[in-house]
């Protein structure tokens, strides 16, 4: 009886995540070959191995900043998230001919994409679509768009898309604070996502009133402030 209730409650969601994740793991490169991914990976390595943000001089997409050292121009969201798989692979460093840290870190991309598909499915349901229709849209997003290409490399765009989609879903579901936290994740991954913040805030004020929008508004303000602080840490300049 409990198993039946659990299946009915979760529905197709676990199968969707497992199906998308399994296919993407088969298709992914299993390493980091692009210059965008290399820049993000070097930040992850610097955080774990040295406890700092600066990266080697030859790293792509860097600029000279504080102390004459070099820093990646990308947001810190993806490198921070990748510290987990990096730490899991580090004890096995040197046991294989491949760079296990790169393999482990790159594997996070199929996981992010599978979660994005799940969020798109939930978003469709929240908008009132039929389950079959929103399931097809979620699968088409993963396998019928450039998201498939981005999920094979260590790019930050899928994580930003996950944060934005999650913010949309939680906004429609009536949870603006959760939506604000999701948008902050997108902002920390790709700072350009900060331009979406005013539009979300306007929606919350119109839909839920000024009082309920105060806390999520403060969360967004803190997120925007953290972007300026991260710039200052790297380049001694908030902009």
XYZ file of N, CA, C and O in Angstrom, residues 32 37-55 72 75-87 90 101-102 104-106 108 154 230:
172
model
N 37.087 17.481 -19.764
C 36.877 18.913 -20.016
C 37.819 19.320 -21.134
O 39.035 19.246 -20.976
N 35.104 25.623 -19.975
C 35.139 24.624 -18.912
C 36.468 24.599 -18.189
O 36.516 24.425 -16.963
N 37.553 24.802 -18.933
C 38.878 24.817 -18.306
C 38.999 25.964 -17.308
O 39.568 25.811 -16.222
N 38.455 27.118 -17.669
C 38.508 28.269 -16.771
C 37.750 27.984 -15.476
O 38.240 28.269 -14.378
N 36.553 27.399 -15.594
C 35.771 27.056 -14.410
C 36.457 25.975 -13.580
O 36.465 26.031 -12.348
N 37.021 24.989 -14.264
C 37.673 23.885 -13.552
C 38.877 24.368 -12.752
O 39.114 23.898 -11.625
N 39.638 25.291 -13.306
C 40.812 25.787 -12.592
C 40.415 26.530 -11.313
O 41.161 26.523 -10.326
N 39.246 27.170 -11.323
C 38.763 27.816 -10.097
C 38.425 26.757 -9.053
O 38.754 26.895 -7.871
N 37.754 25.682 -9.496
C 37.454 24.576 -8.583
C 38.734 24.014 -7.972
O 38.823 23.799 -6.762
N 39.727 23.765 -8.809
C 41.005 23.218 -8.339
C 41.682 24.177 -7.355
O 42.228 23.749 -6.327
N 41.641 25.474 -7.670
C 42.274 26.454 -6.788
C 41.571 26.508 -5.426
O 42.223 26.613 -4.378
N 40.246 26.425 -5.436
C 39.487 26.465 -4.186
C 39.809 25.267 -3.307
O 40.018 25.410 -2.089
N 39.850 24.078 -3.900
C 40.048 22.857 -3.120
C 41.511 22.681 -2.716
O 41.822 22.392 -1.559
N 42.416 22.857 -3.669
C 43.827 22.551 -3.410
C 44.564 23.654 -2.673
O 45.502 23.382 -1.916
N 44.157 24.904 -2.897
C 44.922 26.017 -2.346
C 44.086 26.989 -1.513
O 44.647 27.909 -0.916
N 42.749 26.810 -1.499
C 41.907 27.699 -0.727
C 41.921 29.129 -1.214
O 41.822 30.069 -0.418
N 42.037 29.318 -2.513
C 42.064 30.670 -3.077
C 41.283 30.693 -4.383
O 40.873 29.665 -4.915
N 41.078 31.901 -4.913
C 40.319 32.087 -6.138
C 41.202 32.265 -7.367
O 40.747 32.089 -8.493
N 42.453 32.620 -7.171
C 43.340 32.877 -8.303
C 43.709 31.581 -9.013
O 43.789 30.511 -8.403
N 43.953 31.679 -10.320
C 44.250 30.521 -11.157
C 45.572 30.748 -11.885
O 46.077 31.881 -11.929
N 39.523 34.024 -13.011
C 38.549 33.718 -14.058
C 37.471 34.798 -14.108
O 37.076 35.358 -13.081
N 31.359 33.411 -13.222
C 30.815 33.394 -11.872
C 31.341 32.207 -11.080
O 31.900 31.254 -11.625
N 31.097 32.259 -9.783
C 31.671 31.252 -8.890
C 30.714 30.086 -8.652
O 31.078 29.101 -8.018
N 29.483 30.166 -9.172
C 28.480 29.147 -8.877
C 28.887 27.746 -9.283
O 28.852 26.812 -8.471
N 29.262 27.565 -10.539
C 29.636 26.230 -11.024
C 30.908 25.709 -10.352
O 30.940 24.528 -9.941
N 31.973 26.509 -10.208
C 33.144 25.995 -9.477
C 32.836 25.572 -8.048
O 33.354 24.553 -7.570
N 32.001 26.332 -7.350
C 31.648 25.960 -5.981
C 30.886 24.636 -5.954
O 31.161 23.762 -5.121
N 29.932 24.493 -6.852
C 29.151 23.257 -6.902
C 30.032 22.062 -7.249
O 29.775 20.938 -6.815
N 31.072 22.307 -8.016
C 31.940 21.221 -8.483
C 32.967 20.787 -7.445
O 33.668 19.787 -7.670
N 33.080 21.516 -6.354
C 34.047 21.107 -5.338
C 33.698 19.748 -4.744
O 34.590 18.993 -4.344
N 32.401 19.419 -4.704
C 31.979 18.121 -4.175
C 32.545 16.954 -4.975
O 33.271 16.105 -4.415
N 32.226 16.855 -6.282
C 32.807 15.751 -7.062
C 34.319 15.802 -7.153
O 34.976 14.765 -7.242
N 34.906 16.994 -7.105
C 36.374 17.094 -7.125
C 36.961 16.437 -5.874
O 37.943 15.687 -5.957
N 36.374 16.710 -4.723
C 36.859 16.128 -3.474
C 36.682 14.612 -3.459
O 37.515 13.881 -2.899
N 39.568 13.180 -5.588
C 40.945 13.517 -5.217
C 41.698 12.376 -4.530
O 42.886 12.161 -4.808
N 39.899 13.793 -11.571
C 39.212 14.988 -11.094
C 38.395 15.635 -12.207
O 37.260 16.059 -11.994
N 38.961 15.690 -13.404
C 38.222 16.241 -14.547
C 37.028 15.360 -14.904
O 35.952 15.864 -15.219
N 35.359 13.368 -12.897
C 34.347 13.494 -11.852
C 33.610 14.821 -11.945
O 32.376 14.875 -11.853
N 34.355 15.900 -12.138
C 33.736 17.222 -12.211
C 32.838 17.342 -13.434
O 31.734 17.893 -13.366
N 33.268 16.802 -14.578
C 32.458 16.914 -15.797
C 31.155 16.135 -15.688
O 30.169 16.458 -16.358
N 29.083 16.196 -13.445
C 28.024 16.984 -12.818
C 27.078 17.582 -13.852
O 25.912 17.875 -13.556
N 31.731 21.188 -19.824
C 31.670 21.801 -18.500
C 31.343 23.285 -18.656
O 32.159 24.160 -18.383
N 32.216 39.725 -4.930
C 33.088 38.764 -5.618
C 34.006 39.478 -6.608
O 35.183 39.137 -6.744
